[in-house]
mmCIF file of C-alpha atoms in Angstrom:
data_model
loop_
_atom_site.group_PDB
_atom_site.id
_atom_site.type_symbol
_atom_site.label_atom_id
_atom_site.label_comp_id
_atom_site.label_asym_id
_atom_site.label_seq_id
_atom_site.Cartn_x
_atom_site.Cartn_y
_atom_site.Cartn_z
ATOM 1 C CA MET S 1 -14.125 -32.377 48.680
ATOM 2 C CA ASN S 2 -13.559 -29.748 46.312
ATOM 3 C CA THR S 3 -14.155 -26.995 46.193
ATOM 4 C CA PRO S 4 -16.370 -25.305 43.013
ATOM 5 C CA VAL S 5 -15.243 -23.399 40.735
ATOM 6 C CA ASP S 6 -17.494 -20.233 40.646
ATOM 7 C CA MET S 7 -17.960 -20.190 36.396
ATOM 8 C CA SER S 8 -18.618 -16.805 36.765
ATOM 9 C CA THR S 9 -15.974 -15.487 38.369
ATOM 10 C CA LYS S 10 -14.196 -17.284 35.775
ATOM 11 C CA SER S 11 -15.640 -16.433 32.502
ATOM 12 C CA THR S 12 -15.358 -12.404 34.569
ATOM 13 C CA ALA S 13 -11.695 -12.744 35.022
ATOM 14 C CA ALA S 14 -11.390 -14.304 31.442
ATOM 15 C CA ARG S 15 -12.906 -11.270 29.881
ATOM 16 C CA LEU S 16 -11.390 -8.597 31.863
ATOM 17 C CA ALA S 17 -7.614 -10.500 31.722
ATOM 18 C CA ALA S 18 -8.104 -10.489 27.560
ATOM 19 C CA ALA S 19 -9.189 -6.787 28.379
ATOM 20 C CA GLN S 20 -6.812 -5.372 29.023
ATOM 21 C CA VAL S 21 -4.364 -7.054 26.372
ATOM 22 C CA LYS S 22 -6.315 -5.078 24.308
ATOM 23 C CA ALA S 23 -6.066 -1.983 26.197
ATOM 24 C CA GLU S 24 -2.066 -3.039 26.610
ATOM 25 C CA ALA S 25 -1.888 -2.961 22.942
ATOM 26 C CA LEU S 26 -3.360 0.602 22.477
ATOM 27 C CA THR S 27 -0.720 2.043 25.004
ATOM 28 C CA GLU S 28 2.169 0.659 22.774
ATOM 29 C CA ALA S 29 0.346 2.161 20.091
ATOM 30 C CA LEU S 30 -0.131 5.463 21.837
ATOM 31 C CA PRO S 31 3.373 7.376 20.995
ATOM 32 C CA TRP S 32 3.480 6.260 16.742
ATOM 33 C CA ILE S 33 -0.194 6.864 17.158
ATOM 34 C CA LYS S 34 1.743 11.145 18.419
ATOM 35 C CA THR S 35 4.134 10.398 16.037
ATOM 36 C CA PHE S 36 2.102 10.205 12.877
ATOM 37 C CA ALA S 37 -1.060 12.488 13.452
ATOM 38 C CA GLY S 38 -1.125 14.127 10.133
ATOM 39 C CA ALA S 39 0.907 12.253 8.180
ATOM 40 C CA THR S 40 0.397 11.594 4.602
ATOM 41 C CA ILE S 41 0.720 7.777 4.688
ATOM 42 C CA VAL S 42 0.349 5.819 0.630
ATOM 43 C CA ILE S 43 -1.135 2.145 0.851
ATOM 44 C CA LYS S 44 -0.044 -0.115 -1.505
ATOM 45 C CA TYR S 45 -3.081 -2.771 -1.707
ATOM 46 C CA GLY S 46 -2.781 -6.256 -4.351
ATOM 47 C CA GLY S 47 -2.444 -9.182 -5.005
ATOM 48 C CA ASN S 48 -3.534 -11.829 -2.633
ATOM 49 C CA ALA S 49 -4.031 -9.848 0.274
ATOM 50 C CA MET S 50 -7.408 -9.111 -1.547
ATOM 51 C CA VAL S 51 -8.810 -12.328 -2.670
ATOM 52 C CA SER S 52 -10.026 -13.541 0.575
ATOM 53 C CA PRO S 53 -13.538 -11.345 1.559
ATOM 54 C CA GLU S 54 -11.658 -11.576 5.409
ATOM 55 C CA LEU S 55 -8.577 -9.959 4.467
ATOM 56 C CA GLN S 56 -10.431 -7.555 2.067
ATOM 57 C CA GLN S 57 -12.123 -6.215 5.128
ATOM 58 C CA SER S 58 -9.418 -6.350 7.842
ATOM 59 C CA PHE S 59 -7.903 -4.094 5.495
ATOM 60 C CA ALA S 60 -10.774 -2.384 5.041
ATOM 61 C CA ASP S 61 -11.105 -1.445 8.887
ATOM 62 C CA ASP S 62 -7.368 -0.932 9.197
ATOM 63 C CA ILE S 63 -7.875 2.316 6.663
ATOM 64 C CA ALA S 64 -10.606 3.095 8.629
ATOM 65 C CA PHE S 65 -8.462 3.081 12.340
ATOM 66 C CA LEU S 66 -5.490 4.872 10.535
ATOM 67 C CA ARG S 67 -8.259 8.101 9.748
ATOM 68 C CA PHE S 68 -9.719 7.673 12.804
ATOM 69 C CA ALA S 69 -5.931 7.716 14.034
ATOM 70 C CA GLY S 70 -5.471 11.110 12.931
ATOM 71 C CA ILE S 71 -3.407 9.877 9.560
ATOM 72 C CA ARG S 72 -3.637 10.466 6.121
ATOM 73 C CA PRO S 73 -4.129 7.711 4.410
ATOM 74 C CA VAL S 74 -4.102 6.765 0.518
ATOM 75 C CA VAL S 75 -4.548 3.919 -0.814
ATOM 76 C CA VAL S 76 -3.570 3.012 -4.549
ATOM 77 C CA HIS S 77 -4.796 -0.217 -5.777
ATOM 78 C CA GLY S 78 -4.109 -2.743 -8.454
ATOM 79 C CA GLY S 79 -5.847 -5.766 -8.669
ATOM 80 C CA GLY S 80 -3.827 -9.083 -10.552
ATOM 81 C CA PRO S 81 -6.090 -11.475 -9.223
ATOM 82 C CA GLN S 82 -8.958 -10.180 -10.361
ATOM 83 C CA ILE S 83 -7.813 -8.806 -13.776
ATOM 84 C CA SER S 84 -6.427 -12.396 -14.598
ATOM 85 C CA ALA S 85 -9.417 -14.211 -13.515
ATOM 86 C CA MET S 86 -11.222 -11.959 -16.002
ATOM 87 C CA LEU S 87 -8.579 -12.460 -19.412
ATOM 88 C CA LYS S 88 -8.890 -15.914 -19.081
ATOM 89 C CA ARG S 89 -13.317 -16.021 -19.016
ATOM 90 C CA LEU S 90 -12.897 -14.394 -21.421
ATOM 91 C CA GLY S 91 -9.726 -16.071 -23.649
ATOM 92 C CA ILE S 92 -7.075 -13.934 -23.614
ATOM 93 C CA GLU S 93 -4.269 -14.677 -22.196
ATOM 94 C CA SER S 94 -2.202 -13.512 -18.737
ATOM 95 C CA GLU S 95 1.787 -12.821 -19.656
ATOM 96 C CA PHE S 96 4.019 -11.190 -17.118
ATOM 97 C CA LYS S 97 7.448 -9.671 -18.424
ATOM 98 C CA ALA S 98 10.190 -7.693 -16.264
ATOM 99 C CA GLY S 99 7.844 -8.568 -13.068
ATOM 100 C CA GLN S 100 5.268 -5.902 -15.183
ATOM 101 C CA ARG S 101 1.879 -7.376 -17.650
ATOM 102 C CA VAL S 102 2.324 -7.310 -21.000
ATOM 103 C CA THR S 103 -1.266 -5.113 -21.497
ATOM 104 C CA THR S 104 -2.409 -5.068 -25.464
ATOM 105 C CA GLU S 105 -5.062 -2.618 -26.007
ATOM 106 C CA GLU S 106 -7.886 -5.373 -25.384
ATOM 107 C CA ALA S 107 -6.407 -6.273 -22.162
ATOM 108 C CA ALA S 108 -6.303 -2.802 -21.596
ATOM 109 C CA GLU S 109 -10.526 -2.657 -21.868
ATOM 110 C CA VAL S 110 -10.369 -5.156 -20.004
ATOM 111 C CA ILE S 111 -7.972 -4.064 -17.197
ATOM 112 C CA ARG S 112 -10.308 -0.582 -16.828
ATOM 113 C CA MET S 113 -12.785 -2.235 -16.727
ATOM 114 C CA VAL S 114 -11.734 -4.611 -13.173
ATOM 115 C CA LEU S 115 -10.220 -2.527 -12.009
ATOM 116 C CA SER S 116 -12.354 0.921 -12.097
ATOM 117 C CA GLY S 117 -16.308 -1.070 -11.817
ATOM 118 C CA GLN S 118 -14.968 -4.012 -9.765
ATOM 119 C CA VAL S 119 -12.253 -3.477 -7.342
ATOM 120 C CA ASN S 120 -12.148 -0.146 -6.872
ATOM 121 C CA ARG S 121 -15.735 -0.227 -5.884
ATOM 122 C CA ASP S 122 -15.330 -2.822 -3.836
ATOM 123 C CA ILE S 123 -12.317 -1.423 -1.748
ATOM 124 C CA VAL S 124 -14.348 1.738 -0.717
ATOM 125 C CA SER S 125 -17.634 0.285 -0.100
ATOM 126 C CA ARG S 126 -15.686 -1.992 2.550
ATOM 127 C CA ILE S 127 -13.670 1.547 4.042
ATOM 128 C CA ASN S 128 -17.473 2.657 4.005
ATOM 129 C CA GLN S 129 -19.086 0.688 5.971
ATOM 130 C CA ASN S 130 -17.173 2.520 8.582
ATOM 131 C CA GLY S 131 -18.230 5.623 8.271
ATOM 132 C CA ASP S 132 -18.265 7.385 4.733
ATOM 133 C CA ALA S 133 -14.718 8.928 3.995
ATOM 134 C CA ALA S 134 -13.072 6.969 1.042
ATOM 135 C CA ILE S 135 -13.497 8.722 -2.220
ATOM 136 C CA GLY S 136 -12.586 5.955 -5.315
ATOM 137 C CA LEU S 137 -10.735 7.469 -8.554
ATOM 138 C CA SER S 138 -9.283 6.319 -11.668
ATOM 139 C CA GLY S 139 -6.038 7.465 -12.714
ATOM 140 C CA GLU S 140 -8.507 8.920 -15.647
ATOM 141 C CA ASP S 141 -10.498 11.331 -13.469
ATOM 142 C CA ALA S 142 -9.497 14.985 -14.062
ATOM 143 C CA ASP S 143 -6.089 13.733 -15.252
ATOM 144 C CA LEU S 144 -5.027 12.582 -11.691
ATOM 145 C CA LEU S 145 -1.884 10.567 -13.394
ATOM 146 C CA LEU S 146 -0.698 11.035 -16.839
ATOM 147 C CA ALA S 147 2.134 8.146 -18.177
ATOM 148 C CA ASN S 148 3.772 7.667 -20.578
ATOM 149 C CA ARG S 149 4.450 4.363 -22.561
ATOM 150 C CA THR S 150 7.139 2.110 -21.464
ATOM 151 C CA THR S 151 9.528 -0.417 -22.130
ATOM 152 C CA ALA S 152 11.050 -2.904 -19.977
ATOM 153 C CA GLU S 153 15.110 -4.517 -20.096
ATOM 154 C CA VAL S 154 14.875 -7.705 -19.432
ATOM 155 C CA ASP S 155 19.117 -9.553 -20.855
ATOM 156 C CA GLY S 156 19.685 -6.757 -22.453
ATOM 157 C CA GLU S 157 16.732 -6.940 -24.719
ATOM 158 C CA THR S 158 14.198 -4.023 -25.263
ATOM 159 C CA ILE S 159 10.663 -5.322 -24.487
ATOM 160 C CA ASP S 160 7.263 -4.166 -25.920
ATOM 161 C CA LEU S 161 4.982 -4.010 -23.136
ATOM 162 C CA GLY S 162 2.343 -2.684 -25.263
ATOM 163 C CA ARG S 163 0.290 -0.505 -23.309
ATOM 164 C CA VAL S 164 1.556 -0.127 -19.758
ATOM 165 C CA GLY S 165 2.993 3.791 -19.085
ATOM 166 C CA GLU S 166 4.889 5.196 -16.833
ATOM 167 C CA ILE S 167 3.807 7.622 -14.080
ATOM 168 C CA ALA S 168 5.921 11.890 -14.871
ATOM 169 C CA GLN S 169 2.674 13.682 -13.467
ATOM 170 C CA VAL S 170 0.099 13.716 -10.169
ATOM 171 C CA ASN S 171 -2.878 15.470 -9.601
ATOM 172 C CA THR S 172 -1.693 16.862 -6.501
ATOM 173 C CA THR S 173 -4.226 19.457 -5.758
ATOM 174 C CA VAL S 174 -7.120 16.875 -6.043
ATOM 175 C CA LEU S 175 -5.600 14.401 -3.894
ATOM 176 C CA THR S 176 -4.789 17.449 -1.227
ATOM 177 C CA GLU S 177 -7.923 18.189 -0.890
ATOM 178 C CA LEU S 178 -10.030 15.403 -0.360
ATOM 179 C CA LEU S 179 -7.041 15.059 2.597
ATOM 180 C CA ASP S 180 -8.216 17.847 3.929
ATOM 181 C CA ALA S 181 -11.535 17.433 3.929
ATOM 182 C CA GLY S 182 -11.343 14.273 5.582
ATOM 183 C CA ARG S 183 -11.626 12.297 2.438
ATOM 184 C CA VAL S 184 -9.645 8.683 1.795
ATOM 185 C CA PRO S 185 -8.185 8.714 -1.508
ATOM 186 C CA VAL S 186 -8.569 5.523 -3.219
ATOM 187 C CA ILE S 187 -7.027 5.241 -6.818
ATOM 188 C CA CYS S 188 -7.322 2.607 -9.137
ATOM 189 C CA SER S 189 -3.380 2.158 -11.038
ATOM 190 C CA ILE S 190 -4.007 2.852 -14.661
ATOM 191 C CA ALA S 191 -3.694 6.750 -16.194
ATOM 192 C CA SER S 192 -3.715 9.084 -19.193
ATOM 193 C CA GLU S 193 -1.485 9.348 -21.703
ATOM 194 C CA ILE S 194 0.360 12.085 -22.785
ATOM 195 C CA GLY S 195 -0.492 13.088 -25.842
ATOM 196 C CA GLY S 196 -2.233 9.685 -26.352
ATOM 197 C CA GLU S 197 -5.830 9.204 -27.232
ATOM 198 C CA ALA S 198 -8.476 10.284 -25.552
ATOM 199 C CA GLY S 199 -9.751 6.788 -23.672
ATOM 200 C CA LYS S 200 -7.358 4.488 -24.269
ATOM 201 C CA PRO S 201 -5.892 4.295 -20.914
ATOM 202 C CA LEU S 202 -2.316 3.246 -19.451
ATOM 203 C CA ASN S 203 -2.347 0.328 -17.492
ATOM 204 C CA ILE S 204 0.414 1.010 -14.756
ATOM 205 C CA ASN S 205 1.931 -1.361 -12.005
ATOM 206 C CA ALA S 206 0.182 -0.919 -9.015
ATOM 207 C CA ASP S 207 3.643 -0.631 -6.962
ATOM 208 C CA LEU S 208 5.562 2.006 -8.693
ATOM 209 C CA ALA S 209 1.870 3.873 -9.162
ATOM 210 C CA ALA S 210 1.746 4.758 -5.408
ATOM 211 C CA SER S 211 5.481 5.815 -5.582
ATOM 212 C CA ALA S 212 4.601 8.240 -8.001
ATOM 213 C CA VAL S 213 1.878 9.484 -5.668
ATOM 214 C CA ALA S 214 3.769 9.449 -2.582
ATOM 215 C CA LYS S 215 6.551 11.432 -3.251
ATOM 216 C CA ALA S 216 4.024 14.322 -4.826
ATOM 217 C CA LEU S 217 2.460 13.846 -2.161
ATOM 218 C CA LYS S 218 5.418 14.633 -0.159
ATOM 219 C CA ALA S 219 4.496 11.410 2.194
ATOM 220 C CA HIS S 220 6.161 10.249 5.702
ATOM 221 C CA LYS S 221 5.186 6.647 4.615
ATOM 222 C CA LEU S 222 4.688 4.290 1.250
ATOM 223 C CA ILE S 223 3.640 0.973 2.637
ATOM 224 C CA MET S 224 3.117 -2.086 0.552
ATOM 225 C CA LEU S 225 1.143 -5.228 0.625
ATOM 226 C CA THR S 226 2.699 -8.135 -0.869
ATOM 227 C CA ASP S 227 2.262 -12.043 -0.709
ATOM 228 C CA VAL S 228 5.530 -12.095 1.123
ATOM 229 C CA PRO S 229 6.533 -11.239 4.321
ATOM 230 C CA GLY S 230 9.697 -8.774 3.092
ATOM 231 C CA LEU S 231 12.409 -8.576 1.674
ATOM 232 C CA TYR S 232 15.773 -11.676 1.775
ATOM 233 C CA ALA S 233 18.438 -11.488 1.691
ATOM 234 C CA ASN S 234 18.891 -15.212 0.870
ATOM 235 C CA TRP S 235 16.124 -16.834 -0.865
ATOM 236 C CA PRO S 236 14.051 -18.130 0.450
ATOM 237 C CA ASP S 237 16.013 -19.080 3.137
ATOM 238 C CA THR S 238 13.303 -17.752 5.300
ATOM 239 C CA SER S 239 15.590 -17.002 8.004
ATOM 240 C CA SER S 240 17.490 -14.056 5.504
ATOM 241 C CA LEU S 241 14.098 -11.294 6.712
ATOM 242 C CA ILE S 242 16.011 -8.571 6.550
ATOM 243 C CA SER S 243 14.191 -5.931 8.531
ATOM 244 C CA ARG S 244 15.623 -2.744 7.913
ATOM 245 C CA ILE S 245 17.399 -1.401 4.534
ATOM 246 C CA ASP S 246 19.276 0.739 4.289
ATOM 247 C CA PRO S 247 19.701 2.932 0.500
ATOM 248 C CA ASP S 248 22.570 1.828 -0.599
ATOM 249 C CA LYS S 249 22.881 -1.131 0.061
ATOM 250 C CA LEU S 250 18.781 -1.936 -1.779
ATOM 251 C CA ARG S 251 20.834 -0.469 -4.944
ATOM 252 C CA GLU S 252 23.303 -3.212 -4.076
ATOM 253 C CA LEU S 253 20.461 -5.709 -4.187
ATOM 254 C CA LEU S 254 18.520 -4.594 -6.414
ATOM 255 C CA PRO S 255 19.613 -6.776 -9.669
ATOM 256 C CA SER S 256 19.816 -9.592 -8.414
ATOM 257 C CA LEU S 257 16.412 -9.500 -7.437
ATOM 258 C CA ASP S 258 12.989 -11.891 -8.214
ATOM 259 C CA SER S 259 11.856 -10.509 -11.008
ATOM 260 C CA GLY S 260 8.175 -9.839 -9.456
ATOM 261 C CA MET S 261 9.780 -8.301 -6.796
ATOM 262 C CA ILE S 262 12.021 -5.581 -8.955
ATOM 263 C CA PRO S 263 9.695 -3.557 -8.580
ATOM 264 C CA LYS S 264 8.135 -3.435 -5.547
ATOM 265 C CA MET S 265 12.452 -2.587 -4.316
ATOM 266 C CA THR S 266 12.027 -0.225 -7.262
ATOM 267 C CA ALA S 267 8.734 1.443 -6.106
ATOM 268 C CA ALA S 268 10.234 1.839 -2.651
ATOM 269 C CA LEU S 269 13.952 2.849 -3.502
ATOM 270 C CA GLU S 270 12.481 5.758 -6.040
ATOM 271 C CA ALA S 271 10.157 6.423 -3.184
ATOM 272 C CA ILE S 272 13.088 7.318 -0.585
ATOM 273 C CA GLU S 273 15.302 9.145 -2.967
ATOM 274 C CA HIS S 274 12.513 11.805 -3.228
ATOM 275 C CA GLY S 275 11.775 12.394 0.572
ATOM 276 C CA VAL S 276 9.238 9.905 1.618
ATOM 277 C CA LYS S 277 11.063 8.889 5.045
ATOM 278 C CA GLN S 278 9.796 5.364 4.811
ATOM 279 C CA ALA S 279 9.068 2.623 2.728
ATOM 280 C CA HIS S 280 7.661 -0.793 3.672
ATOM 281 C CA ILE S 281 7.418 -3.971 1.969
ATOM 282 C CA ILE S 282 5.302 -6.011 4.569
ATOM 283 C CA ASP S 283 2.762 -9.609 4.295
ATOM 284 C CA GLY S 284 -0.874 -8.561 3.311
ATOM 285 C CA ARG S 285 -2.428 -12.114 3.427
ATOM 286 C CA MET S 286 -1.481 -11.476 7.664
ATOM 287 C CA ALA S 287 -4.768 -9.452 9.084
ATOM 288 C CA HIS S 288 -4.296 -6.461 9.768
ATOM 289 C CA SER S 289 -1.037 -6.173 8.888
ATOM 290 C CA LEU S 290 -0.557 -2.323 7.830
ATOM 291 C CA LEU S 291 -1.843 -1.687 12.090
ATOM 292 C CA LEU S 292 1.182 -4.262 13.104
ATOM 293 C CA GLU S 293 3.640 -2.368 10.591
ATOM 294 C CA VAL S 294 2.140 1.558 12.308
ATOM 295 C CA PHE S 295 1.947 1.516 15.449
ATOM 296 C CA THR S 296 3.762 -1.479 17.163
ATOM 297 C CA SER S 297 7.464 -0.432 18.374
ATOM 298 C CA GLU S 298 8.581 -3.905 16.729
ATOM 299 C CA GLY S 299 6.959 -3.278 13.210
ATOM 300 C CA ILE S 300 6.799 -5.700 10.213
ATOM 301 C CA GLY S 301 8.128 -7.396 6.580
ATOM 302 C CA THR S 302 10.924 -4.800 5.527
ATOM 303 C CA MET S 303 11.790 -1.098 6.102
ATOM 304 C CA VAL S 304 14.002 1.450 3.459
ATOM 305 C CA GLU S 305 14.930 3.420 5.884
ATOM 306 C CA ASP S 306 17.427 6.661 5.028
ATOM 307 C CA THR S 307 17.143 8.022 9.258
ATOM 308 C CA ILE S 308 15.651 6.097 11.877
ATOM 309 C CA VAL S 309 12.918 7.129 13.220
ATOM 310 C CA GLU S 310 11.233 7.313 16.619
ATOM 311 C CA PRO S 311 8.775 7.506 18.317
ATOM 312 C CA ALA S 312 8.078 10.637 19.628
ATOM 313 C CA PRO S 313 8.146 10.430 23.316
ATOM 314 C CA LEU S 314 4.762 11.265 25.600
ATOM 315 C CA GLY S 315 4.362 14.480 27.144
ATOM 316 C CA ASP S 316 6.415 16.620 25.468
ATOM 317 C CA GLY S 317 3.666 18.898 23.935
ATOM 318 C CA HIS S 318 4.892 17.049 20.199
ATOM 319 C CA GLN S 319 1.544 17.181 17.839
ATOM 320 C CA GLY S 320 3.188 14.528 15.719
ATOM 321 C CA THR S 321 4.081 15.540 11.625
ATOM 322 C CA GLN S 322 2.307 17.958 10.866
ATOM 323 C CA GLU S 323 4.661 20.969 11.366
ATOM 324 C CA ASP S 324 6.682 18.802 9.111
ATOM 325 C CA GLU S 325 4.274 18.578 6.260
ATOM 326 C CA ASN S 326 4.141 21.601 5.546
ATOM 327 C CA GLU S 327 6.790 22.674 5.360
#
């Protein structure tokens, strides 16, 4: 005779098992929370990571978690899919060269409208569902990002990209005041042109903008969310994913990379060369990819690093990286 199964007992056991898994995840995160307490982390957000509402909310929740864990996150975003969609609606062709969007005067106005008026507002609104910490900024606000016009080189030929810029100066005073007040700056990647006409923005590649902000703030980490799992040594061989690479090896690989990956890896390399301790390329299509990178021992994606950073041991009285941040 079979003994009846007490479904309530079985259900309780399942819930407890699930809760235990969550508790173990928090325990694993503890040394990393301690390591990065007080650290500034710059996160580039864009591309396919911001297409679906589910991924958008996942990202916003991750940013809120970082803040509540004592980290100082700064978000720098683009909005390629939204920009391309709006340009198409308006009958304006999208063109890319050397991994960057060719930006006409007409396109520059559309880009400003989409990034400042649509994408930035949405990111800020989602983060603020977990508390009113996020502040939306354009690179034009308070001369936050100042840039010079730039060109690209393709096969030895100089290419005019139109109203595309390279950041020359970051107003760190504004950002530091916001971070010290417990705010999360959310910056869209357009800039004022140095010596240029007022009201004529420059379009800035979001990866390079995030790198410039990370360098200026002397951030601990630069994390770039993209639409691939990381850097591959032999694309499209998915088994050739590089989990960690040093700057010298990356310099060797850079000329052989796909045009879309070049700005990302250039941004990572420049950040490391200017004192940022770690730069990461991670798959933004994965829910909570940001937390997986920051708070797990395995991490995800590709990390560019000169010196290996180990988690702070528990019980040693060390309060994370605040001392390093103040040097």
